[in-house]
CSV table of C-alpha atoms and ligand atoms in Angstrom, one decimal:
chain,number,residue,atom,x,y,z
A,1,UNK,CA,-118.0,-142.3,144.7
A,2,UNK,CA,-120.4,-140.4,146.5
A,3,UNK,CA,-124.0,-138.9,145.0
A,4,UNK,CA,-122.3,-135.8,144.0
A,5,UNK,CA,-120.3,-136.7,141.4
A,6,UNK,CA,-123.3,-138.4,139.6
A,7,UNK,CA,-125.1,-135.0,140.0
A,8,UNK,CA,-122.0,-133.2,138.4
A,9,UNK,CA,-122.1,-135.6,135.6
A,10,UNK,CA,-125.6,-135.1,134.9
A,11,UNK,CA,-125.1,-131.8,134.8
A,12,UNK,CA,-122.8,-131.9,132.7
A,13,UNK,CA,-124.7,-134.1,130.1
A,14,UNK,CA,-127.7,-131.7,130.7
A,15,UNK,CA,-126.0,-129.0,129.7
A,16,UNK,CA,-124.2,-130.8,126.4
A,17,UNK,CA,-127.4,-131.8,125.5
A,18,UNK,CA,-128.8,-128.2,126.0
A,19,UNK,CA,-126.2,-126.7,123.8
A,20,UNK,CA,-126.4,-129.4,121.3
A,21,UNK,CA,-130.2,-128.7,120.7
A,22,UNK,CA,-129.4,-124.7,121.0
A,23,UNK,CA,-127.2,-125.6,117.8
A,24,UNK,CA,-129.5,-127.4,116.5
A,25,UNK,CA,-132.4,-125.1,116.1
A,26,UNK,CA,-130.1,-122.2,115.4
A,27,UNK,CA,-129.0,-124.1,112.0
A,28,UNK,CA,-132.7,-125.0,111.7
A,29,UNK,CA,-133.6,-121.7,109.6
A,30,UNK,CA,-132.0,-122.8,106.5
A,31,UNK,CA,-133.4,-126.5,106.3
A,32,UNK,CA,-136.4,-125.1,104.1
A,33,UNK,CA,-134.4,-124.1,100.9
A,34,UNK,CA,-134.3,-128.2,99.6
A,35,UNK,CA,-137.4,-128.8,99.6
A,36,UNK,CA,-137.7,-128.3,95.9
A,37,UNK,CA,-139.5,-131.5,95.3
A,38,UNK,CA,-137.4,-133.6,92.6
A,39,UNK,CA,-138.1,-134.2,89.4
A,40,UNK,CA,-139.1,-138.3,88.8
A,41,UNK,CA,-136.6,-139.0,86.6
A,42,UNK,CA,-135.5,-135.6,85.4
A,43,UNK,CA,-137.0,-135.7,82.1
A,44,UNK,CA,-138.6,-133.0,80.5
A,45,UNK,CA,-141.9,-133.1,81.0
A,46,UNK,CA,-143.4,-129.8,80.5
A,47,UNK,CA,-141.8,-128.7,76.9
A,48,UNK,CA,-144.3,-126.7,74.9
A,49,UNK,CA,-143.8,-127.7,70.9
A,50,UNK,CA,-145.9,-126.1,68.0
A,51,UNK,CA,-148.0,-128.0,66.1
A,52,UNK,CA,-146.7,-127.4,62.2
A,53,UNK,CA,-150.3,-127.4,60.7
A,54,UNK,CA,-152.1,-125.4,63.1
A,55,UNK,CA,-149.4,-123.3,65.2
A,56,UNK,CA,-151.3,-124.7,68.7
A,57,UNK,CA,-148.6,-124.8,71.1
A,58,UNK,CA,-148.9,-128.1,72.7
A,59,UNK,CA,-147.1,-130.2,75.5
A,60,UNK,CA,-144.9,-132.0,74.0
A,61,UNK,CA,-146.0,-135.2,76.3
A,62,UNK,CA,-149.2,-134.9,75.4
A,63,UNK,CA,-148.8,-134.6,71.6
A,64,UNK,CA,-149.6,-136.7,69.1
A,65,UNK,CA,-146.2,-138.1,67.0
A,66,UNK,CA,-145.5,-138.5,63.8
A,67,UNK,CA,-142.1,-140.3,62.6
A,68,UNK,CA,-140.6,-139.1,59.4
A,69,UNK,CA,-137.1,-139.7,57.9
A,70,UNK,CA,-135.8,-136.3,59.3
A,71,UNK,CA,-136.7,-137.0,63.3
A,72,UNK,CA,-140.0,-137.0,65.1
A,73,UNK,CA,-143.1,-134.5,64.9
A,74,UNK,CA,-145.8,-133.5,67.1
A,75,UNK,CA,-149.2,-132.3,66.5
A,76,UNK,CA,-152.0,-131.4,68.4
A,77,UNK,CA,-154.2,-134.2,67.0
A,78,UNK,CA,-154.1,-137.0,65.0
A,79,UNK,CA,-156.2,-135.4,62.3
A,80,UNK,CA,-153.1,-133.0,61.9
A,81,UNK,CA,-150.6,-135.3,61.9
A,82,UNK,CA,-152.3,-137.0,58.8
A,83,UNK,CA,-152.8,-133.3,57.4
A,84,UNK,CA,-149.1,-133.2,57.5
A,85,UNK,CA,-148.5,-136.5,56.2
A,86,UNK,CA,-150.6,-136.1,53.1
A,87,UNK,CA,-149.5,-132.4,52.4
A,88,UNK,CA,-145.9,-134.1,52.2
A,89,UNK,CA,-146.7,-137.0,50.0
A,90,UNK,CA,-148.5,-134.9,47.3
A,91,UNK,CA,-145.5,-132.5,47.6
A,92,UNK,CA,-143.8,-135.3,47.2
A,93,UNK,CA,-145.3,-136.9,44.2
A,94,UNK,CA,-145.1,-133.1,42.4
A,95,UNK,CA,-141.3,-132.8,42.4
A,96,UNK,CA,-141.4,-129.0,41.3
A,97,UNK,CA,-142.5,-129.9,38.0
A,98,UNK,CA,-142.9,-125.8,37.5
A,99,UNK,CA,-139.4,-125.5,36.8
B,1,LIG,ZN1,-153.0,-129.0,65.2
């Protein structure tokens, strides 16, 4: 075992390691495309809804709701949710009596 043989080998690794990192930074290009950051928990968080009384579009996270017998709705306020509300009772209390 003389000193050449560990030269040769640390050639060798030199030049393994050189063309690892040439491959490396070759590949390196395409490493910017993920970095869409991710949603937190994928939910929908930026849905625009329109408010029923006053047509304002509104994010729906930001909306205030209203729970009826046929689902949820959202308004822009609280003062139109109870606009809504009251509009449906006295509909509900005149039953079509025109007919
Ligand atoms: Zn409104």
């Amino acid at each position: 075992m003389g000193p050449l043989r560990i030269l040769i080998l640390a050639a060798l690794v030199y030049l393994g390691y050189r063309l690892i990192k040439a491959n490396f930074s070759k590949s390196g290009g395409n490493e910017k495309k993920d970095d869409e950051p991710p949603r937190p928990g994928g939910a929908i968080t930026d849905v625009l809804i329109e408010d029923p009384v006053c047509r304002k579009l509104i994010p729906k996270q930001q909306a205030y709701t209203l729970e009826a017998d046929d689902g949820p709705h959202y308004f822009c306020s609280k003062e139109c949710g109870d606009k809504f509300a009251a509009d449906r009772e006295e509909s509900d209390q005149n039953p079509s009596s025109d007919q």
